[in-house]
Amino acid sequence: MRIDVLGVGFDNITADEAVSAAYSAVCGETPSGYVVTPNPEIIWLCRDDDRLRAAINDAFLVLPDGIGVIYGAKILGTPLKARIPGIDFISALLARMAESGKSVFLFGSKPGVAEAAAENIAAAHPGIVISGTCDGYFTDDGPIIQKINDASPDLLLVCLGAPKQELWMAENVSKLNVRLMAGLGGSLDVFAGNVKRAPKAWQRLGLEWLYRLIKEPRRIKRMIKLPLFVLAVIMKRIRG
Ligand code: UDP
């Protein structure tokens, strides 16, 4: 079942259920597509962008990454079961995939990042097959799609930042010979060790966004949409 938060439908599932559904897709047991993890900023963009909203709502799994989404759903009177940070979801999925020798292709981030991430993922998850890497700065989709299809991975990580990665996955899903894709923003930077996640205590308190803002103050321009999102949710609740 999906829960609507300002026009975006989120899967109301636990982290374990999300990983199991994705693993079945990676094994080819269920028809799939791609996974998205929208935060309030992306929900806000969807209000004025039909194409982006359709790209997100058409996803195989729509997972609530930010604490803002969890509060939004709660304020609307339809709470979600769990917050599912994209990086935790993908780490758990890669661990499952490693047990059965599944393959992953890493696409996105600056040149060299996907390769560094590949080394660390291979070390952390012995058994996983890294079937290719490609950076996220390109002008033509064609050669990238060709490279991915030649590798035909079970899973493709698309880390181009939001909303670019969601639009890219929706546009190319039918052209790609992969079982599942996941759009995961800066995850390759984290796997590569270039970006540190917030300490566990901050994560537990749902303050990862604040940690990130302190580390990257330029994100304030994007995060300014958060109060607008909260206000829109409150107004929607008041209006019933
Ligand atoms: N990126 C990319 N191609 C682009 C723009 C961005 O590969 O044209 C990468 C960028 O290098 C970074 C990631 O996308 O690794 C965006 O990370 P961010 O944490 O900002 O993700 P978001 O919060 O937008 O999901």
mmCIF file of C-alpha atoms and ligand atoms in Angstrom:
data_model
loop_
_atom_site.group_PDB
_atom_site.id
_atom_site.type_symbol
_atom_site.label_atom_id
_atom_site.label_comp_id
_atom_site.label_asym_id
_atom_site.label_seq_id
_atom_site.Cartn_x
_atom_site.Cartn_y
_atom_site.Cartn_z
ATOM 1 C CA MET A 1 0.000 0.000 0.000
ATOM 2 C CA ARG A 2 1.220 3.517 -0.791
ATOM 3 C CA ILE A 3 0.779 6.562 1.417
ATOM 4 C CA ASP A 4 0.318 9.898 -0.296
ATOM 5 C CA VAL A 5 2.484 12.804 0.830
ATOM 6 C CA LEU A 6 1.635 15.874 -1.272
ATOM 7 C CA GLY A 7 1.207 13.850 -4.467
ATOM 8 C CA VAL A 8 4.063 11.360 -3.982
ATOM 9 C CA GLY A 9 3.063 7.808 -2.985
ATOM 10 C CA PHE A 10 5.419 6.129 -0.496
ATOM 11 C CA ASP A 11 5.547 2.375 0.099
ATOM 12 C CA ASN A 12 4.460 1.734 3.669
ATOM 13 C CA ILE A 13 6.988 -0.979 4.454
ATOM 14 C CA THR A 14 9.825 -1.718 6.863
ATOM 15 C CA ALA A 15 13.480 -1.623 5.860
ATOM 16 C CA ASP A 16 13.613 -5.462 5.841
ATOM 17 C CA GLU A 17 10.538 -5.653 3.602
ATOM 18 C CA ALA A 18 12.102 -3.120 1.212
ATOM 19 C CA VAL A 19 15.330 -5.135 0.976
ATOM 20 C CA SER A 20 13.411 -8.405 0.460
ATOM 21 C CA ALA A 21 11.294 -6.880 -2.322
ATOM 22 C CA ALA A 22 14.388 -5.464 -4.004
ATOM 23 C CA TYR A 23 16.261 -8.755 -3.642
ATOM 24 C CA SER A 24 13.389 -10.658 -5.314
ATOM 25 C CA ALA A 25 13.565 -8.148 -8.160
ATOM 26 C CA VAL A 26 17.343 -8.541 -8.434
ATOM 27 C CA CYS A 27 16.796 -12.317 -8.663
ATOM 28 C CA GLY A 28 14.296 -11.773 -11.479
ATOM 29 C CA GLU A 29 11.406 -13.163 -9.428
ATOM 30 C CA THR A 30 9.231 -10.080 -9.793
ATOM 31 C CA PRO A 31 8.833 -7.545 -12.577
ATOM 32 C CA SER A 32 10.612 -4.465 -11.341
ATOM 33 C CA GLY A 33 12.048 -1.189 -12.596
ATOM 34 C CA TYR A 34 13.715 1.252 -10.260
ATOM 35 C CA VAL A 35 13.870 2.355 -6.618
ATOM 36 C CA VAL A 36 13.641 5.991 -5.532
ATOM 37 C CA THR A 37 14.137 7.596 -2.114
ATOM 38 C CA PRO A 38 12.523 11.055 -2.268
ATOM 39 C CA ASN A 39 13.072 13.621 0.475
ATOM 40 C CA PRO A 40 10.868 16.700 1.155
ATOM 41 C CA GLU A 41 12.860 18.753 -1.321
ATOM 42 C CA ILE A 42 12.000 16.349 -4.149
ATOM 43 C CA ILE A 43 8.351 16.153 -3.079
ATOM 44 C CA TRP A 44 8.314 19.926 -3.280
ATOM 45 C CA LEU A 45 9.752 19.876 -6.825
ATOM 46 C CA CYS A 46 7.091 17.300 -7.837
ATOM 47 C CA ARG A 47 4.305 19.784 -7.112
ATOM 48 C CA ASP A 48 5.207 21.801 -10.216
ATOM 49 C CA ASP A 49 6.761 19.074 -12.325
ATOM 50 C CA ASP A 50 4.371 16.438 -13.710
ATOM 51 C CA ARG A 51 7.175 14.543 -15.414
ATOM 52 C CA LEU A 52 9.176 14.195 -12.200
ATOM 53 C CA ARG A 53 6.089 13.241 -10.182
ATOM 54 C CA ALA A 54 5.229 10.539 -12.738
ATOM 55 C CA ALA A 55 8.846 9.291 -12.744
ATOM 56 C CA ILE A 56 8.742 8.894 -8.969
ATOM 57 C CA ASN A 57 5.249 7.431 -8.685
ATOM 58 C CA ASP A 58 6.044 4.898 -11.445
ATOM 59 C CA ALA A 59 8.952 3.484 -9.426
ATOM 60 C CA PHE A 60 8.979 -0.129 -8.248
ATOM 61 C CA LEU A 61 9.749 1.068 -4.711
ATOM 62 C CA VAL A 62 9.314 4.584 -3.292
ATOM 63 C CA LEU A 63 11.142 4.717 0.038
ATOM 64 C CA PRO A 64 11.007 7.546 2.591
ATOM 65 C CA ASP A 65 14.577 8.671 3.114
ATOM 66 C CA GLY A 66 14.277 11.951 5.033
ATOM 67 C CA ILE A 67 12.880 12.428 8.528
ATOM 68 C CA GLY A 68 10.775 15.244 7.001
ATOM 69 C CA VAL A 69 8.784 12.685 4.993
ATOM 70 C CA ILE A 70 8.087 10.689 8.155
ATOM 71 C CA TYR A 71 6.821 13.795 9.979
ATOM 72 C CA GLY A 72 4.855 14.868 6.901
ATOM 73 C CA ALA A 73 3.020 11.524 6.736
ATOM 74 C CA LYS A 74 2.359 11.658 10.488
ATOM 75 C CA ILE A 75 0.940 15.185 10.345
ATOM 76 C CA LEU A 76 -1.333 14.075 7.483
ATOM 77 C CA GLY A 77 -2.714 11.338 9.744
ATOM 78 C CA THR A 78 -1.253 8.472 7.685
ATOM 79 C CA PRO A 79 2.039 7.540 9.388
ATOM 80 C CA LEU A 80 4.628 5.477 7.552
ATOM 81 C CA LYS A 81 6.089 2.347 9.182
ATOM 82 C CA ALA A 82 9.717 3.370 8.894
ATOM 83 C CA ARG A 83 12.277 5.817 7.636
ATOM 84 C CA ILE A 84 14.542 4.008 5.193
ATOM 85 C CA PRO A 85 17.786 5.881 4.446
ATOM 86 C CA GLY A 86 18.918 5.021 0.915
ATOM 87 C CA ILE A 87 22.452 4.203 2.027
ATOM 88 C CA ASP A 88 21.242 1.703 4.668
ATOM 89 C CA PHE A 89 18.845 0.127 2.177
ATOM 90 C CA ILE A 90 21.540 -0.346 -0.439
ATOM 91 C CA SER A 91 24.144 -1.618 2.050
ATOM 92 C CA ALA A 92 21.693 -4.300 3.229
ATOM 93 C CA LEU A 93 20.761 -5.199 -0.355
ATOM 94 C CA LEU A 94 24.423 -5.505 -1.404
ATOM 95 C CA ALA A 95 25.043 -7.786 1.608
ATOM 96 C CA ARG A 96 22.176 -10.076 0.473
ATOM 97 C CA MET A 97 23.413 -9.997 -3.124
ATOM 98 C CA ALA A 98 26.949 -10.928 -2.067
ATOM 99 C CA GLU A 99 25.675 -14.194 -0.541
ATOM 100 C CA SER A 100 24.502 -15.375 -3.953
ATOM 101 C CA GLY A 101 27.180 -13.767 -6.167
ATOM 102 C CA LYS A 102 24.916 -11.201 -7.784
ATOM 103 C CA SER A 103 26.346 -8.334 -9.833
ATOM 104 C CA VAL A 104 26.149 -4.558 -9.539
ATOM 105 C CA PHE A 105 27.155 -1.721 -11.888
ATOM 106 C CA LEU A 106 28.061 1.638 -10.319
ATOM 107 C CA PHE A 107 27.047 4.667 -12.381
ATOM 108 C CA GLY A 108 27.440 8.279 -11.301
ATOM 109 C CA SER A 109 29.536 10.781 -9.323
ATOM 110 C CA LYS A 110 32.792 12.404 -10.383
ATOM 111 C CA PRO A 111 35.446 10.469 -12.346
ATOM 112 C CA GLY A 112 37.264 8.006 -10.067
ATOM 113 C CA VAL A 113 34.585 7.902 -7.361
ATOM 114 C CA ALA A 114 32.711 4.835 -8.676
ATOM 115 C CA GLU A 115 36.017 2.929 -8.969
ATOM 116 C CA ALA A 116 36.976 3.777 -5.362
ATOM 117 C CA ALA A 117 33.457 2.833 -4.225
ATOM 118 C CA ALA A 118 33.765 -0.458 -6.145
ATOM 119 C CA GLU A 119 36.954 -1.382 -4.268
ATOM 120 C CA ASN A 120 35.380 -0.666 -0.890
ATOM 121 C CA ILE A 121 32.113 -2.456 -1.732
ATOM 122 C CA ALA A 122 34.046 -5.522 -2.948
ATOM 123 C CA ALA A 123 36.089 -5.526 0.282
ATOM 124 C CA ALA A 124 33.009 -5.103 2.507
ATOM 125 C CA HIS A 125 30.887 -7.680 0.649
ATOM 126 C CA PRO A 126 33.040 -10.578 -0.549
ATOM 127 C CA GLY A 127 31.127 -12.477 -3.231
ATOM 128 C CA ILE A 128 29.549 -9.475 -4.901
ATOM 129 C CA VAL A 129 30.431 -9.025 -8.572
ATOM 130 C CA ILE A 130 31.178 -5.459 -9.685
ATOM 131 C CA SER A 131 30.281 -5.656 -13.337
ATOM 132 C CA GLY A 132 31.291 -2.121 -14.294
ATOM 133 C CA THR A 133 31.636 1.552 -13.371
ATOM 134 C CA CYS A 134 30.989 4.826 -15.142
ATOM 135 C CA ASP A 135 31.109 8.433 -13.939
ATOM 136 C CA GLY A 136 28.043 10.669 -13.990
ATOM 137 C CA TYR A 137 29.289 13.522 -16.178
ATOM 138 C CA PHE A 138 28.245 12.820 -19.753
ATOM 139 C CA THR A 139 26.559 14.428 -22.715
ATOM 140 C CA ASP A 140 25.226 11.381 -24.527
ATOM 141 C CA ASP A 141 23.211 8.534 -22.943
ATOM 142 C CA GLY A 142 23.862 6.119 -25.836
ATOM 143 C CA PRO A 143 27.395 4.895 -25.011
ATOM 144 C CA ILE A 144 26.520 4.610 -21.305
ATOM 145 C CA ILE A 145 23.442 2.506 -21.996
ATOM 146 C CA GLN A 146 25.550 0.339 -24.316
ATOM 147 C CA LYS A 147 28.232 -0.132 -21.643
ATOM 148 C CA ILE A 148 25.636 -1.052 -19.007
ATOM 149 C CA ASN A 149 23.827 -3.448 -21.346
ATOM 150 C CA ASP A 150 27.110 -5.155 -22.292
ATOM 151 C CA ALA A 151 27.669 -5.775 -18.573
ATOM 152 C CA SER A 152 23.966 -6.669 -17.962
ATOM 153 C CA PRO A 153 24.200 -6.354 -14.167
ATOM 154 C CA ASP A 154 21.549 -7.599 -11.755
ATOM 155 C CA LEU A 155 21.517 -4.169 -10.105
ATOM 156 C CA LEU A 156 22.411 -0.733 -11.442
ATOM 157 C CA LEU A 157 23.134 2.091 -8.985
ATOM 158 C CA VAL A 158 22.324 5.455 -10.559
ATOM 159 C CA CYS A 159 23.958 8.224 -8.518
ATOM 160 C CA LEU A 160 23.459 11.450 -10.467
ATOM 161 C CA GLY A 161 21.747 13.446 -7.710
ATOM 162 C CA ALA A 162 18.042 14.217 -7.541
ATOM 163 C CA PRO A 163 16.030 14.889 -9.652
ATOM 164 C CA LYS A 164 18.428 14.036 -12.503
ATOM 165 C CA GLN A 165 18.704 10.343 -11.549
ATOM 166 C CA GLU A 166 14.926 9.818 -11.216
ATOM 167 C CA LEU A 167 14.296 11.360 -14.642
ATOM 168 C CA TRP A 168 17.170 9.376 -16.166
ATOM 169 C CA MET A 169 15.869 6.062 -14.795
ATOM 170 C CA ALA A 170 12.286 6.719 -15.915
ATOM 171 C CA GLU A 171 13.422 7.686 -19.398
ATOM 172 C CA ASN A 172 15.787 4.750 -19.886
ATOM 173 C CA VAL A 173 14.182 1.904 -17.940
ATOM 174 C CA SER A 174 12.877 0.208 -21.080
ATOM 175 C CA LYS A 175 16.252 0.426 -22.851
ATOM 176 C CA LEU A 176 18.323 -1.140 -20.084
ATOM 177 C CA ASN A 177 19.136 -4.792 -19.664
ATOM 178 C CA VAL A 178 19.229 -4.770 -15.836
ATOM 179 C CA ARG A 179 16.943 -6.365 -13.290
ATOM 180 C CA LEU A 180 16.692 -3.402 -10.947
ATOM 181 C CA MET A 181 17.978 0.159 -10.693
ATOM 182 C CA ALA A 182 18.270 2.345 -7.612
ATOM 183 C CA GLY A 183 18.696 6.124 -7.626
ATOM 184 C CA LEU A 184 20.900 6.940 -4.652
ATOM 185 C CA GLY A 185 22.311 10.484 -4.902
ATOM 186 C CA GLY A 186 25.633 10.775 -3.110
ATOM 187 C CA SER A 187 25.914 7.125 -2.007
ATOM 188 C CA LEU A 188 28.959 6.410 -4.163
ATOM 189 C CA ASP A 189 30.734 9.329 -2.466
ATOM 190 C CA VAL A 190 29.971 7.658 0.881
ATOM 191 C CA PHE A 191 31.104 4.197 -0.292
ATOM 192 C CA ALA A 192 34.259 5.771 -1.743
ATOM 193 C CA GLY A 193 34.976 7.334 1.659
ATOM 194 C CA ASN A 194 34.868 10.910 0.298
ATOM 195 C CA VAL A 195 31.784 11.878 2.311
ATOM 196 C CA LYS A 196 31.274 10.841 5.928
ATOM 197 C CA ARG A 197 27.821 9.995 7.244
ATOM 198 C CA ALA A 198 26.566 11.652 10.420
ATOM 199 C CA PRO A 199 27.536 9.908 13.697
ATOM 200 C CA LYS A 200 25.089 7.164 14.752
ATOM 201 C CA ALA A 201 23.538 9.316 17.508
ATOM 202 C CA TRP A 202 22.669 12.013 14.958
ATOM 203 C CA GLN A 203 21.226 9.353 12.644
ATOM 204 C CA ARG A 204 19.047 7.959 15.455
ATOM 205 C CA LEU A 205 17.716 11.438 16.212
ATOM 206 C CA GLY A 206 16.869 11.976 12.516
ATOM 207 C CA LEU A 207 19.422 14.782 12.293
ATOM 208 C CA GLU A 208 21.473 13.558 9.348
ATOM 209 C CA TRP A 209 20.216 16.503 7.292
ATOM 210 C CA LEU A 210 21.584 18.967 9.899
ATOM 211 C CA TYR A 211 24.969 17.240 9.971
ATOM 212 C CA ARG A 212 25.095 17.408 6.189
ATOM 213 C CA LEU A 213 24.127 21.073 6.220
ATOM 214 C CA ILE A 214 26.929 21.857 8.673
ATOM 215 C CA LYS A 215 29.432 19.978 6.480
ATOM 216 C CA GLU A 216 28.085 21.439 3.206
ATOM 217 C CA PRO A 217 26.557 24.876 3.992
ATOM 218 C CA ARG A 218 25.858 25.468 0.274
ATOM 219 C CA ARG A 219 22.974 22.979 0.637
ATOM 220 C CA ILE A 220 20.998 25.677 2.493
ATOM 221 C CA LYS A 221 19.588 26.871 -0.864
ATOM 222 C CA ARG A 222 18.041 23.449 -1.411
ATOM 223 C CA MET A 223 16.972 22.893 2.186
ATOM 224 C CA ILE A 224 15.078 26.168 2.257
ATOM 225 C CA LYS A 225 12.232 24.167 0.677
ATOM 226 C CA LEU A 226 11.845 22.134 3.880
ATOM 227 C CA PRO A 227 9.821 24.778 5.812
ATOM 228 C CA LEU A 228 7.628 25.255 2.712
ATOM 229 C CA PHE A 229 7.015 21.511 2.643
ATOM 230 C CA VAL A 230 6.075 21.424 6.354
ATOM 231 C CA LEU A 231 3.729 24.379 5.905
ATOM 232 C CA ALA A 232 2.026 22.749 2.890
ATOM 233 C CA VAL A 233 1.541 19.532 4.868
ATOM 234 C CA ILE A 234 0.007 21.412 7.811
ATOM 235 C CA MET A 235 -2.308 23.355 5.472
ATOM 236 C CA LYS A 236 -3.396 20.122 3.801
ATOM 237 C CA ARG A 237 -4.176 18.565 7.180
ATOM 238 C CA ILE A 238 -6.160 21.623 8.312
ATOM 239 C CA ARG A 239 -8.162 21.637 5.058
ATOM 240 C CA GLY A 240 -8.805 17.893 5.478
HETATM 241 N N1 UDP B 1 26.368 13.995 -10.034
HETATM 242 C C1 UDP B 1 26.608 13.334 -11.216
HETATM 243 N N2 UDP B 1 26.280 13.947 -12.384
HETATM 244 C C2 UDP B 1 25.727 15.174 -12.431
HETATM 245 C C3 UDP B 1 25.447 15.843 -11.202
HETATM 246 C C4 UDP B 1 25.784 15.221 -10.015
HETATM 247 O O1 UDP B 1 27.110 12.213 -11.216
HETATM 248 O O2 UDP B 1 25.480 15.687 -13.520
HETATM 249 C C5 UDP B 1 26.722 13.334 -8.780
HETATM 250 C C6 UDP B 1 27.609 14.127 -7.850
HETATM 251 O O3 UDP B 1 28.966 13.998 -8.234
HETATM 252 C C7 UDP B 1 27.305 13.465 -6.514
HETATM 253 C C8 UDP B 1 25.845 13.062 -6.668
HETATM 254 O O4 UDP B 1 25.537 13.118 -8.051
HETATM 255 O O5 UDP B 1 28.087 12.298 -6.369
HETATM 256 C C9 UDP B 1 24.862 13.987 -5.944
HETATM 257 O O6 UDP B 1 25.051 13.852 -4.603
HETATM 258 P P1 UDP B 1 24.062 14.527 -3.554
HETATM 259 O O7 UDP B 1 24.498 14.051 -2.238
HETATM 260 O O8 UDP B 1 23.996 16.004 -3.792
HETATM 261 O O9 UDP B 1 22.700 13.833 -3.939
HETATM 262 P P2 UDP B 1 21.219 14.341 -3.744
HETATM 263 O O10 UDP B 1 21.147 14.925 -2.370
HETATM 264 O O11 UDP B 1 20.998 15.341 -4.837
HETATM 265 O O12 UDP B 1 20.413 13.101 -3.942
#
